[in-house]
Amino acid sequence: MVQKNLPFSAEELQNIVENYKTPFHIYDEKAIRDNVRRLQKAFSWVKGFKEHFAVKATPNPYIMKILAEEGIGADCSSLAELVLAEKVGLKGEDIVFTSNDTPAEEYRKARELGALINLDDITHIDFLAKEAGIPEMISFRYNPGPLRQGGNTIIGNPEDAKYGVSKDQIFDGYAKLRSLGAKRFGLHTMVISNELDPDYFVETARMMFELAVEIKQKVGIRIEIVNLGGGIGIPYRPEQEAVDLEYVGDNIRKVYEEIIVPNGLDPMRIAMECGRMITGPYGYLVATALHKKEIYKNYIGLDACMADLMRPGIYGAYHHITVVGKENEESDHRYDVTGSLCENNDKFAVDRMLPKIDIGDVIVIHDAGAHGHAMGFNYNGKLRSKELLLKEDRTVELIRRAETLEDYFATIDFSKL
Ligand SMILES: *Cc1c(COP(=O)(O)O)cnc(C)c1O
């Protein structure tokens, strides 16, 4: 069986566990920095390439700050995410606002920050004009519908997805924006999630470049920036391979030279808004085995639950598990690894072969750095866990404390009972 490594030794982790107590999420700063540098290098041939981190993946300002230091912006889709971007010091077009079903106050906040607004529908043109005004630079999210095959279970097929503007509407949409005073234009799409096939991203770029050319020909508008969205997958399973970013960058370059250059659209900027691949593999949920029960199946109950990581529960997603200190032992025990919710989906793994687990063993759940803590919730009155940062100098910083009962009850006025 292929191994998945940890960024700390068993001894280092034991110290962290003693200091901070499980459960917690811990993020590996150095690995995050190395990874984003690699992404930027793969696209260094693009003048002004920009990655806007999809804040929803890991909405922690300490993580966003590290990314900002690396030149990465934010992709926001709610008021809270815009405020986080603002707190981190991001400004103007470093922030992309890719929302849908958008409330007026969120458009107003996006305008106040000078964010690049990415409209989800042509009806939002009038809505935005009325509520916040049309900015000089604006963009559309494109939904290719049946023109782009092969979505997956997380985002669905483009044709069934609620997002974006259809092809027959997009040309009039740009013309209308221009008539209302917009002067600079972007084009965006997000058609896939957690995809590991690098060619998918190259083909998406081709589709977008061709559309940029068509927009120029039909409307006379020059697309200044094409945002290819996120969706780069990560190898959750040990036998899977990460997307070859250099391959993606090199091949998108070829398509750029084939389509953008001869059609007079060069220089055109390329942006992305990846979330999962930026932090996903570099965050770990660390828990302790609390109970062990043997009925019709064998269960290991952790002190973490689905509120800390709901992907296995809602998608049946695989997350690799390491029993700390037992990495070299035989995986000869079959367990369901569970949390404590009164909800039978609350399992981190089902029928997983692992080394023999004893109560008190420290369990690491891998690839929890994106859509992990972020998707937490309070069902059953479960409190959300803390977040830690393993810094480059190997020290550990608390970057979000655990929720308390006071936090949980803060919205209820018990004095009026
Ligand atoms: C979620 C999302 C992303 C990021 O997707 P990943 O799969 O995490 O890369 C980017 N853009 C939009 C609009 C999103 O909703």
Tab-separated table of C-alpha atoms and ligand atoms in Angstrom:
chain	number	residue	atom	x	y	z
A	1	MET	CA	0.000	0.000	0.000
A	2	VAL	CA	1.304	3.437	-0.898
A	3	GLN	CA	1.884	5.658	2.132
A	4	LYS	CA	0.724	9.181	2.751
A	5	ASN	CA	3.264	11.107	4.771
A	6	LEU	CA	2.787	13.521	7.627
A	7	PRO	CA	4.651	16.838	7.939
A	8	PHE	CA	5.573	16.104	11.564
A	9	SER	CA	7.238	13.258	13.430
A	10	ALA	CA	5.175	11.203	15.885
A	11	GLU	CA	7.045	12.948	18.694
A	12	GLU	CA	6.385	16.440	17.345
A	13	LEU	CA	2.729	15.611	16.948
A	14	GLN	CA	2.555	14.203	20.463
A	15	ASN	CA	3.835	17.531	21.787
A	16	ILE	CA	1.274	19.455	19.771
A	17	VAL	CA	-1.499	17.176	21.019
A	18	GLU	CA	-0.382	17.665	24.620
A	19	ASN	CA	-0.304	21.444	24.221
A	20	TYR	CA	-3.502	21.949	22.276
A	21	LYS	CA	-5.670	18.844	22.886
A	22	THR	CA	-7.532	17.136	20.085
A	23	PRO	CA	-9.543	17.580	17.969
A	24	PHE	CA	-7.919	20.206	15.763
A	25	HIS	CA	-7.108	21.009	12.176
A	26	ILE	CA	-3.473	21.785	11.505
A	27	TYR	CA	-2.100	23.384	8.329
A	28	ASP	CA	1.424	23.092	6.972
A	29	GLU	CA	2.615	26.595	6.017
A	30	LYS	CA	5.713	25.536	4.132
A	31	ALA	CA	3.859	23.024	1.992
A	32	ILE	CA	1.175	25.606	1.172
A	33	ARG	CA	3.800	28.152	0.108
A	34	ASP	CA	5.751	25.622	-1.974
A	35	ASN	CA	2.578	24.483	-3.694
A	36	VAL	CA	1.346	27.935	-4.715
A	37	ARG	CA	4.792	28.877	-5.971
A	38	ARG	CA	4.653	25.838	-8.195
A	39	LEU	CA	1.250	26.842	-9.559
A	40	GLN	CA	2.473	30.353	-10.281
A	41	LYS	CA	5.604	29.044	-11.955
A	42	ALA	CA	3.532	26.810	-14.225
A	43	PHE	CA	1.767	29.953	-15.459
A	44	SER	CA	4.721	32.327	-15.322
A	45	TRP	CA	4.516	32.629	-19.122
A	46	VAL	CA	1.277	34.617	-18.662
A	47	LYS	CA	1.850	38.284	-18.016
A	48	GLY	CA	-0.169	39.073	-14.892
A	49	PHE	CA	-1.276	35.528	-14.062
A	50	LYS	CA	-3.308	35.621	-10.861
A	51	GLU	CA	-4.668	32.935	-8.590
A	52	HIS	CA	-7.579	34.050	-6.422
A	53	PHE	CA	-7.942	31.594	-3.549
A	54	ALA	CA	-11.532	30.371	-3.196
A	55	VAL	CA	-12.036	31.568	0.367
A	56	LYS	CA	-14.824	29.110	1.063
A	57	ALA	CA	-12.294	26.258	1.043
A	58	THR	CA	-10.480	27.500	4.170
A	59	PRO	CA	-11.879	30.822	5.371
A	60	ASN	CA	-9.141	31.546	7.863
A	61	PRO	CA	-7.470	34.966	7.554
A	62	TYR	CA	-4.098	33.622	8.746
A	63	ILE	CA	-4.056	31.216	5.823
A	64	MET	CA	-5.265	33.951	3.467
A	65	LYS	CA	-2.480	36.218	4.720
A	66	ILE	CA	0.169	33.621	3.887
A	67	LEU	CA	-1.359	33.319	0.438
A	68	ALA	CA	-1.507	37.104	0.029
A	69	GLU	CA	2.223	37.248	0.814
A	70	GLU	CA	2.700	34.885	-2.115
A	71	GLY	CA	0.755	37.237	-4.389
A	72	ILE	CA	-2.515	35.368	-4.271
A	73	GLY	CA	-5.854	37.142	-4.172
A	74	ALA	CA	-9.274	36.005	-3.023
A	75	ASP	CA	-12.341	34.591	-4.700
A	76	CYS	CA	-15.342	35.470	-2.574
A	77	SER	CA	-19.013	34.673	-2.853
A	78	SER	CA	-20.531	36.063	0.327
A	79	LEU	CA	-20.402	39.119	2.547
A	80	ALA	CA	-18.339	37.329	5.200
A	81	GLU	CA	-15.793	36.230	2.605
A	82	LEU	CA	-15.516	39.797	1.287
A	83	VAL	CA	-14.936	41.044	4.829
A	84	LEU	CA	-12.230	38.404	5.345
A	85	ALA	CA	-10.482	39.543	2.170
A	86	GLU	CA	-10.690	43.128	3.393
A	87	LYS	CA	-9.267	42.201	6.823
A	88	VAL	CA	-6.327	40.496	5.162
A	89	GLY	CA	-5.613	43.721	3.305
A	90	LEU	CA	-6.608	42.589	-0.149
A	91	LYS	CA	-7.859	45.357	-2.362
A	92	GLY	CA	-9.456	46.060	-5.703
A	93	GLU	CA	-9.163	43.463	-8.399
A	94	ASP	CA	-7.137	41.138	-6.161
A	95	ILE	CA	-10.621	40.226	-5.017
A	96	VAL	CA	-12.968	38.481	-7.399
A	97	PHE	CA	-16.600	38.333	-6.393
A	98	THR	CA	-18.109	35.237	-7.972
A	99	SER	CA	-21.483	35.006	-6.326
A	100	ASN	CA	-24.877	33.707	-7.343
A	101	ASP	CA	-28.382	34.590	-6.144
A	102	THR	CA	-26.645	37.669	-4.770
A	103	PRO	CA	-28.168	40.013	-2.155
A	104	ALA	CA	-27.867	43.743	-2.870
A	105	GLU	CA	-25.696	44.458	0.182
A	106	GLU	CA	-23.094	41.983	-1.039
A	107	TYR	CA	-22.850	43.749	-4.393
A	108	ARG	CA	-22.498	47.024	-2.525
A	109	LYS	CA	-19.668	45.629	-0.391
A	110	ALA	CA	-17.943	44.228	-3.474
A	111	ARG	CA	-18.195	47.652	-5.140
A	112	GLU	CA	-16.882	49.382	-2.017
A	113	LEU	CA	-13.804	47.131	-2.089
A	114	GLY	CA	-13.359	47.597	-5.843
A	115	ALA	CA	-13.605	43.839	-6.330
A	116	LEU	CA	-13.969	42.417	-9.803
A	117	ILE	CA	-17.632	41.461	-9.962
A	118	ASN	CA	-18.408	38.326	-11.867
A	119	LEU	CA	-22.089	38.383	-12.822
A	120	ASP	CA	-23.960	35.097	-12.597
A	121	ASP	CA	-26.858	36.127	-14.837
A	122	ILE	CA	-27.888	38.798	-17.326
A	123	THR	CA	-30.755	39.879	-15.047
A	124	HIS	CA	-28.111	40.845	-12.512
A	125	ILE	CA	-27.016	43.690	-14.813
A	126	ASP	CA	-30.082	45.776	-13.969
A	127	PHE	CA	-30.008	44.608	-10.360
A	128	LEU	CA	-26.398	45.687	-9.961
A	129	ALA	CA	-26.985	48.970	-11.830
A	130	LYS	CA	-29.829	49.803	-9.442
A	131	GLU	CA	-28.288	48.591	-6.195
A	132	ALA	CA	-24.598	49.423	-6.519
A	133	GLY	CA	-23.857	50.812	-9.974
A	134	ILE	CA	-22.003	49.226	-12.889
A	135	PRO	CA	-18.233	49.327	-12.353
A	136	GLU	CA	-15.696	50.094	-15.054
A	137	MET	CA	-14.371	46.511	-15.032
A	138	ILE	CA	-16.818	43.626	-14.972
A	139	SER	CA	-17.055	40.006	-15.927
A	140	PHE	CA	-19.553	37.218	-16.637
A	141	ARG	CA	-19.552	33.679	-15.363
A	142	TYR	CA	-20.183	31.485	-18.393
A	143	ASN	CA	-22.154	28.236	-18.275
A	144	PRO	CA	-21.539	26.219	-21.447
A	145	GLY	CA	-24.435	23.865	-20.712
A	146	PRO	CA	-24.529	20.934	-23.155
A	147	LEU	CA	-21.556	22.422	-25.032
A	148	ARG	CA	-19.252	21.142	-22.306
A	149	GLN	CA	-19.597	17.487	-21.368
A	150	GLY	CA	-18.525	15.597	-18.301
A	151	GLY	CA	-19.156	17.253	-14.970
A	152	ASN	CA	-18.987	15.189	-11.811
A	153	THR	CA	-21.024	14.521	-8.713
A	154	ILE	CA	-19.867	17.545	-6.771
A	155	ILE	CA	-20.734	20.242	-9.299
A	156	GLY	CA	-22.994	18.242	-11.650
A	157	ASN	CA	-23.206	18.603	-15.421
A	158	PRO	CA	-22.986	22.219	-16.581
A	159	GLU	CA	-26.451	21.865	-18.119
A	160	ASP	CA	-27.950	21.076	-14.725
A	161	ALA	CA	-25.839	23.559	-12.799
A	162	LYS	CA	-27.524	26.716	-11.515
A	163	TYR	CA	-24.475	28.865	-12.211
A	164	GLY	CA	-23.576	31.256	-14.948
A	165	VAL	CA	-24.883	32.783	-18.162
A	166	SER	CA	-25.849	30.657	-21.151
A	167	LYS	CA	-24.113	31.044	-24.472
A	168	ASP	CA	-27.064	32.605	-26.293
A	169	GLN	CA	-27.305	35.353	-23.652
A	170	ILE	CA	-23.692	36.244	-23.112
A	171	PHE	CA	-23.091	38.387	-26.233
A	172	ASP	CA	-26.059	40.701	-25.568
A	173	GLY	CA	-24.992	40.762	-21.947
A	174	TYR	CA	-21.605	42.240	-22.783
A	175	ALA	CA	-23.168	44.742	-25.185
A	176	LYS	CA	-25.565	45.844	-22.484
A	177	LEU	CA	-22.786	46.250	-19.911
A	178	ARG	CA	-20.874	48.395	-22.392
A	179	SER	CA	-23.937	50.550	-23.024
A	180	LEU	CA	-24.208	51.085	-19.265
A	181	GLY	CA	-20.652	52.364	-19.035
A	182	ALA	CA	-18.458	49.314	-18.429
A	183	LYS	CA	-15.118	49.681	-20.190
A	184	ARG	CA	-13.038	46.632	-19.321
A	185	PHE	CA	-14.236	43.055	-19.453
A	186	GLY	CA	-13.478	39.657	-18.035
A	187	LEU	CA	-14.822	36.203	-18.810
A	188	HIS	CA	-15.085	33.431	-16.238
A	189	THR	CA	-16.183	29.845	-15.929
A	190	MET	CA	-16.184	27.146	-13.285
A	191	VAL	CA	-17.375	23.869	-14.729
A	192	ILE	CA	-15.729	21.167	-12.695
A	193	SER	CA	-14.739	20.266	-9.193
A	194	ASN	CA	-12.096	17.898	-7.859
A	195	GLU	CA	-10.947	16.852	-11.333
A	196	LEU	CA	-7.642	15.001	-11.641
A	197	ASP	CA	-7.462	14.796	-15.451
A	198	PRO	CA	-5.081	17.593	-16.532
A	199	ASP	CA	-6.482	17.622	-20.069
A	200	TYR	CA	-9.823	18.747	-18.717
A	201	PHE	CA	-8.307	22.103	-17.772
A	202	VAL	CA	-6.590	22.481	-21.112
A	203	GLU	CA	-9.890	21.824	-22.902
A	204	THR	CA	-11.695	24.311	-20.660
A	205	ALA	CA	-9.085	26.921	-21.568
A	206	ARG	CA	-9.654	26.153	-25.276
A	207	MET	CA	-13.410	26.623	-24.856
A	208	MET	CA	-12.867	29.938	-23.086
A	209	PHE	CA	-10.300	31.263	-25.552
A	210	GLU	CA	-12.608	30.430	-28.451
A	211	LEU	CA	-15.443	32.232	-26.701
A	212	ALA	CA	-13.237	35.284	-26.107
A	213	VAL	CA	-12.562	35.374	-29.857
A	214	GLU	CA	-16.277	35.030	-30.620
A	215	ILE	CA	-17.090	37.885	-28.234
A	216	LYS	CA	-14.562	40.074	-30.019
A	217	GLN	CA	-16.017	39.185	-33.409
A	218	LYS	CA	-19.695	39.484	-32.483
A	219	VAL	CA	-19.675	42.366	-29.994
A	220	GLY	CA	-16.374	44.099	-30.630
A	221	ILE	CA	-15.374	43.706	-26.993
A	222	ARG	CA	-11.877	42.700	-26.028
A	223	ILE	CA	-11.737	40.272	-23.112
A	224	GLU	CA	-8.884	41.437	-20.912
A	225	ILE	CA	-8.865	38.535	-18.513
A	226	VAL	CA	-10.054	34.940	-18.714
A	227	ASN	CA	-10.677	33.279	-15.354
A	228	LEU	CA	-10.625	29.505	-15.639
A	229	GLY	CA	-12.149	28.971	-12.203
A	230	GLY	CA	-10.982	26.303	-9.801
A	231	GLY	CA	-11.679	22.623	-9.706
A	232	ILE	CA	-8.190	21.165	-9.755
A	233	GLY	CA	-8.553	17.953	-7.800
A	234	ILE	CA	-6.265	16.441	-5.201
A	235	PRO	CA	-5.229	12.818	-4.739
A	236	TYR	CA	-7.322	11.859	-1.726
A	237	ARG	CA	-6.438	8.209	-2.259
A	238	PRO	CA	-2.802	7.208	-1.847
A	239	GLU	CA	-2.733	5.563	-5.266
A	240	GLN	CA	-4.042	8.666	-7.071
A	241	GLU	CA	-1.752	11.189	-8.711
A	242	ALA	CA	-1.808	14.941	-8.307
A	243	VAL	CA	-2.565	17.068	-11.372
A	244	ASP	CA	0.641	17.842	-13.231
A	245	LEU	CA	0.550	21.634	-13.044
A	246	GLU	CA	3.488	22.074	-15.406
A	247	TYR	CA	1.661	19.986	-18.019
A	248	VAL	CA	-1.486	22.090	-17.574
A	249	GLY	CA	0.467	25.365	-17.812
A	250	ASP	CA	2.476	24.286	-20.858
A	251	ASN	CA	-0.530	22.985	-22.733
A	252	ILE	CA	-2.695	25.992	-21.998
A	253	ARG	CA	0.176	28.039	-23.386
A	254	LYS	CA	-0.012	26.077	-26.638
A	255	VAL	CA	-3.753	26.685	-26.901
A	256	TYR	CA	-3.157	30.377	-26.127
A	257	GLU	CA	-0.634	30.617	-28.949
A	258	GLU	CA	-3.001	28.781	-31.271
A	259	ILE	CA	-6.134	30.841	-30.539
A	260	ILE	CA	-5.446	34.053	-28.646
A	261	VAL	CA	-2.315	35.272	-30.425
A	262	PRO	CA	-3.499	34.967	-34.067
A	263	ASN	CA	-6.821	36.602	-33.189
A	264	GLY	CA	-5.168	39.698	-31.826
A	265	LEU	CA	-6.182	39.185	-28.210
A	266	ASP	CA	-2.628	38.906	-26.863
A	267	PRO	CA	-1.730	40.029	-24.196
A	268	MET	CA	-4.647	38.543	-22.335
A	269	ARG	CA	-4.395	37.772	-18.652
A	270	ILE	CA	-5.330	34.405	-17.195
A	271	ALA	CA	-6.688	33.977	-13.703
A	272	MET	CA	-7.728	30.997	-11.644
A	273	GLU	CA	-9.682	30.576	-8.459
A	274	CYS	CA	-8.588	27.267	-7.052
A	275	GLY	CA	-9.464	26.391	-3.501
A	276	ARG	CA	-9.081	22.696	-2.884
A	277	MET	CA	-5.647	22.231	-4.434
A	278	ILE	CA	-4.200	25.229	-2.604
A	279	THR	CA	-4.774	24.028	0.953
A	280	GLY	CA	-6.508	20.629	0.772
A	281	PRO	CA	-3.506	18.292	0.980
A	282	TYR	CA	-1.758	20.490	3.544
A	283	GLY	CA	-4.369	20.379	6.277
A	284	TYR	CA	-4.908	17.491	8.688
A	285	LEU	CA	-7.681	16.722	11.120
A	286	VAL	CA	-6.116	15.303	14.256
A	287	ALA	CA	-8.304	13.379	16.696
A	288	THR	CA	-8.039	10.832	19.480
A	289	ALA	CA	-9.662	7.410	19.656
A	290	LEU	CA	-12.196	7.700	22.478
A	291	HIS	CA	-14.212	4.496	22.300
A	292	LYS	CA	-14.082	1.143	20.685
A	293	LYS	CA	-17.135	-1.026	20.196
A	294	GLU	CA	-17.635	-4.409	18.660
A	295	ILE	CA	-21.204	-5.278	17.635
A	296	TYR	CA	-22.090	-6.455	14.127
A	297	LYS	CA	-19.134	-4.397	12.979
A	298	ASN	CA	-16.134	-2.940	14.740
A	299	TYR	CA	-16.221	0.781	15.466
A	300	ILE	CA	-13.650	3.299	16.588
A	301	GLY	CA	-15.238	6.452	17.989
A	302	LEU	CA	-13.187	9.642	17.768
A	303	ASP	CA	-13.377	12.922	19.635
A	304	ALA	CA	-13.912	14.608	16.251
A	305	CYS	CA	-17.117	14.279	14.257
A	306	MET	CA	-18.726	15.122	10.931
A	307	ALA	CA	-18.911	18.759	12.032
A	308	ASP	CA	-15.109	18.827	11.633
A	309	LEU	CA	-15.114	17.171	8.218
A	310	MET	CA	-18.335	16.360	6.474
A	311	ARG	CA	-17.061	15.200	3.087
A	312	PRO	CA	-17.108	11.481	3.953
A	313	GLY	CA	-20.619	11.836	5.372
A	314	ILE	CA	-22.164	13.788	2.499
A	315	TYR	CA	-20.207	12.589	-0.531
A	316	GLY	CA	-18.952	9.224	0.706
A	317	ALA	CA	-15.552	10.801	0.060
A	318	TYR	CA	-12.371	8.897	0.872
A	319	HIS	CA	-9.999	10.510	3.350
A	320	HIS	CA	-6.853	8.630	4.185
A	321	ILE	CA	-6.264	7.798	7.843
A	322	THR	CA	-2.979	7.356	9.676
A	323	VAL	CA	-2.799	5.846	13.145
A	324	VAL	CA	0.133	7.788	14.563
A	325	GLY	CA	3.064	5.652	15.630
A	326	LYS	CA	1.640	2.599	13.865
A	327	GLU	CA	2.606	3.598	10.318
A	328	ASN	CA	4.662	0.484	9.865
A	329	GLU	CA	2.202	-1.939	11.368
A	330	GLU	CA	0.060	-4.246	9.272
A	331	SER	CA	-3.409	-2.880	8.325
A	332	ASP	CA	-5.138	-6.071	9.397
A	333	HIS	CA	-8.138	-4.692	11.304
A	334	ARG	CA	-11.384	-3.592	9.652
A	335	TYR	CA	-13.057	-0.572	11.262
A	336	ASP	CA	-15.766	1.997	10.801
A	337	VAL	CA	-14.228	5.192	12.173
A	338	THR	CA	-16.996	7.402	13.558
A	339	GLY	CA	-17.849	10.645	15.256
A	340	SER	CA	-20.450	11.216	17.943
A	341	LEU	CA	-23.380	12.743	16.025
A	342	CYS	CA	-26.776	11.065	16.291
A	343	GLU	CA	-26.583	10.642	12.551
A	344	ASN	CA	-25.464	7.363	11.053
A	345	ASN	CA	-23.582	9.182	8.257
A	346	ASP	CA	-21.139	10.447	10.838
A	347	LYS	CA	-18.314	8.180	9.761
A	348	PHE	CA	-14.870	9.203	8.572
A	349	ALA	CA	-14.305	5.772	7.077
A	350	VAL	CA	-16.327	2.612	6.519
A	351	ASP	CA	-14.767	-0.848	6.379
A	352	ARG	CA	-11.288	0.676	6.435
A	353	MET	CA	-8.357	-1.662	6.939
A	354	LEU	CA	-6.090	-0.120	9.572
A	355	PRO	CA	-3.575	-1.242	12.152
A	356	LYS	CA	-5.104	-2.298	15.479
A	357	ILE	CA	-6.341	0.886	17.179
A	358	ASP	CA	-6.254	1.332	20.930
A	359	ILE	CA	-8.171	3.873	22.953
A	360	GLY	CA	-6.020	6.996	23.232
A	361	ASP	CA	-4.331	6.513	19.865
A	362	VAL	CA	-3.883	9.714	17.884
A	363	ILE	CA	-5.590	9.483	14.496
A	364	VAL	CA	-4.753	11.780	11.589
A	365	ILE	CA	-7.282	12.269	8.815
A	366	HIS	CA	-5.537	13.515	5.690
A	367	ASP	CA	-6.461	16.082	3.054
A	368	ALA	CA	-8.741	18.005	5.384
A	369	GLY	CA	-7.221	21.393	4.528
A	370	ALA	CA	-10.032	22.475	2.203
A	371	HIS	CA	-13.780	22.079	2.724
A	372	GLY	CA	-12.894	20.594	6.128
A	373	HIS	CA	-13.249	22.981	9.046
A	374	ALA	CA	-14.960	25.334	6.595
A	375	MET	CA	-18.000	23.114	6.180
A	376	GLY	CA	-18.461	22.732	9.922
A	377	PHE	CA	-21.860	23.112	11.505
A	378	ASN	CA	-23.459	22.944	14.941
A	379	TYR	CA	-25.997	20.156	14.543
A	380	ASN	CA	-26.447	18.212	17.765
A	381	GLY	CA	-24.849	21.163	19.552
A	382	LYS	CA	-21.402	20.075	18.424
A	383	LEU	CA	-18.861	22.849	18.772
A	384	ARG	CA	-16.408	23.628	16.029
A	385	SER	CA	-12.808	22.703	16.684
A	386	LYS	CA	-9.684	24.856	16.709
A	387	GLU	CA	-7.290	25.481	13.840
A	388	LEU	CA	-3.505	25.410	14.174
A	389	LEU	CA	-0.721	26.480	11.878
A	390	LEU	CA	2.545	24.541	11.654
A	391	LYS	CA	4.847	27.401	10.743
A	392	GLU	CA	7.955	27.285	8.622
A	393	ASP	CA	10.149	27.455	11.749
A	394	ARG	CA	8.276	24.362	13.077
A	395	THR	CA	6.509	26.292	15.842
A	396	VAL	CA	2.753	26.027	16.118
A	397	GLU	CA	0.295	28.923	16.259
A	398	LEU	CA	-3.361	28.829	17.247
A	399	ILE	CA	-5.114	30.525	14.320
A	400	ARG	CA	-8.671	29.951	15.495
A	401	ARG	CA	-9.726	28.886	18.960
A	402	ALA	CA	-12.327	26.210	19.491
A	403	GLU	CA	-15.931	27.278	19.881
A	404	THR	CA	-17.269	27.367	23.420
A	405	LEU	CA	-20.746	26.738	24.776
A	406	GLU	CA	-20.972	30.531	25.279
A	407	ASP	CA	-20.369	31.019	21.550
A	408	TYR	CA	-23.001	28.424	20.764
A	409	PHE	CA	-25.627	30.037	22.983
A	410	ALA	CA	-24.675	33.636	22.148
A	411	THR	CA	-27.680	34.126	19.863
A	412	ILE	CA	-30.229	33.095	22.487
A	413	ASP	CA	-31.443	35.414	25.236
A	414	PHE	CA	-32.097	33.030	28.123
A	415	SER	CA	-33.236	35.886	30.398
A	416	LYS	CA	-36.548	36.111	28.501
A	417	LEU	CA	-37.384	32.430	29.065
B	1	LIG	C1	-15.786	26.529	-5.016
B	1	LIG	C2	-15.429	27.478	-6.059
B	1	LIG	C3	-14.103	27.568	-6.491
B	1	LIG	C4	-13.010	26.691	-5.984
B	1	LIG	O1	-13.193	25.370	-6.339
B	1	LIG	P1	-12.089	24.277	-5.946
B	1	LIG	O2	-12.713	23.020	-6.455
B	1	LIG	O3	-11.977	24.319	-4.476
B	1	LIG	O4	-10.848	24.640	-6.648
B	1	LIG	C5	-13.808	28.524	-7.434
B	1	LIG	N1	-14.759	29.343	-7.940
B	1	LIG	C6	-16.040	29.271	-7.541
B	1	LIG	C7	-17.001	30.212	-8.111
B	1	LIG	C8	-16.416	28.342	-6.595
B	1	LIG	O5	-17.691	28.292	-6.207
